[in-house]
């Protein structure tokens, strides 16, 4: 699952959290949803990709144990 870093625009705290598509993270300190995503903190494994599973390294035999069912 992708881990994103955020900075709360309300209280200024920074945190990292798992974010599933369609979900909106909240500030763990004050509960605000007005957050600024910190792209610089964590390197994106798949730049330009939209649906590519992160951290997935399929071997020569295809697929990997860590791949979600979305792989097919
Ligand atoms: Zn906050």
Coordinates of C-alpha atoms and ligand atoms in Angstrom, one line a residue:
X1 CA 0.0 0.0 0.0
X2 CA 1.2 3.5 -0.7
X3 CA 2.4 5.5 2.2
X4 CA 2.1 9.3 1.9
X5 CA 3.5 12.1 4.0
X6 CA 1.2 15.0 4.8
X7 CA 1.5 18.3 6.5
X8 CA -1.6 19.6 8.3
X9 CA -2.6 23.1 7.1
X10 CA -4.5 23.6 10.3
X11 CA -2.1 22.7 13.1
X12 CA 1.1 22.3 11.1
X13 CA 1.9 18.7 12.2
X14 CA 3.4 16.3 9.8
X15 CA 2.7 12.6 9.5
X16 CA 2.8 9.7 7.3
X17 CA -0.2 7.4 6.6
X18 CA -1.4 4.7 4.4
X19 CA -3.9 6.0 1.9
X20 CA -6.2 3.8 -0.1
X21 CA -7.7 5.2 -3.3
X22 CA -10.9 7.0 -2.6
X23 CA -10.0 7.6 1.0
X24 CA -9.2 11.0 2.6
X25 CA -6.6 11.0 5.3
X26 CA -7.1 13.0 8.5
X27 CA -4.7 14.8 10.7
X28 CA -4.0 12.5 13.7
X29 CA -3.5 15.6 15.9
X30 CA -6.6 17.7 15.2
X31 CA -8.6 15.7 12.7
X32 CA -8.5 18.3 9.9
X33 CA -8.7 17.1 6.4
X34 CA -7.0 20.2 5.0
X35 CA -3.7 18.5 4.3
X36 CA -0.8 19.2 2.0
X37 CA 0.8 16.1 0.5
X38 CA 4.5 16.0 0.9
X39 CA 5.8 14.5 -2.3
X40 CA 9.4 15.1 -1.4
X41 CA 9.5 13.0 1.7
X42 CA 8.9 9.6 0.1
X43 CA 10.1 8.6 -3.3
X44 CA 7.5 7.4 -5.7
X45 CA 8.3 3.9 -7.0
X46 CA 6.3 4.3 -10.1
X47 CA 6.4 7.8 -11.5
X48 CA 3.9 8.4 -14.3
X49 CA 2.1 5.2 -13.5
X50 CA -1.5 5.4 -12.4
X51 CA -2.5 1.9 -11.4
X52 CA 0.9 0.3 -10.9
X53 CA 1.1 -1.5 -7.6
X54 CA 3.9 0.0 -5.6
X55 CA 6.9 -2.0 -4.5
X56 CA 6.0 -4.8 -6.9
X57 CA 8.9 -6.6 -8.6
X58 CA 7.5 -9.4 -10.7
X59 CA 10.0 -12.1 -11.3
X60 CA 10.8 -13.9 -14.6
X61 CA 8.0 -16.4 -13.9
X62 CA 5.5 -13.5 -13.6
X63 CA 3.6 -12.1 -10.7
X64 CA 4.7 -11.9 -7.1
X65 CA 3.3 -13.0 -3.8
X66 CA 2.8 -9.4 -2.7
X67 CA 0.6 -8.4 -5.7
X68 CA -3.0 -7.7 -4.9
X69 CA -5.8 -9.4 -6.7
X70 CA -6.0 -6.5 -9.1
X71 CA -3.2 -8.0 -11.1
X72 CA -5.6 -10.3 -12.6
Ligands
LIG1 ZN1 -3.8 19.1 12.3

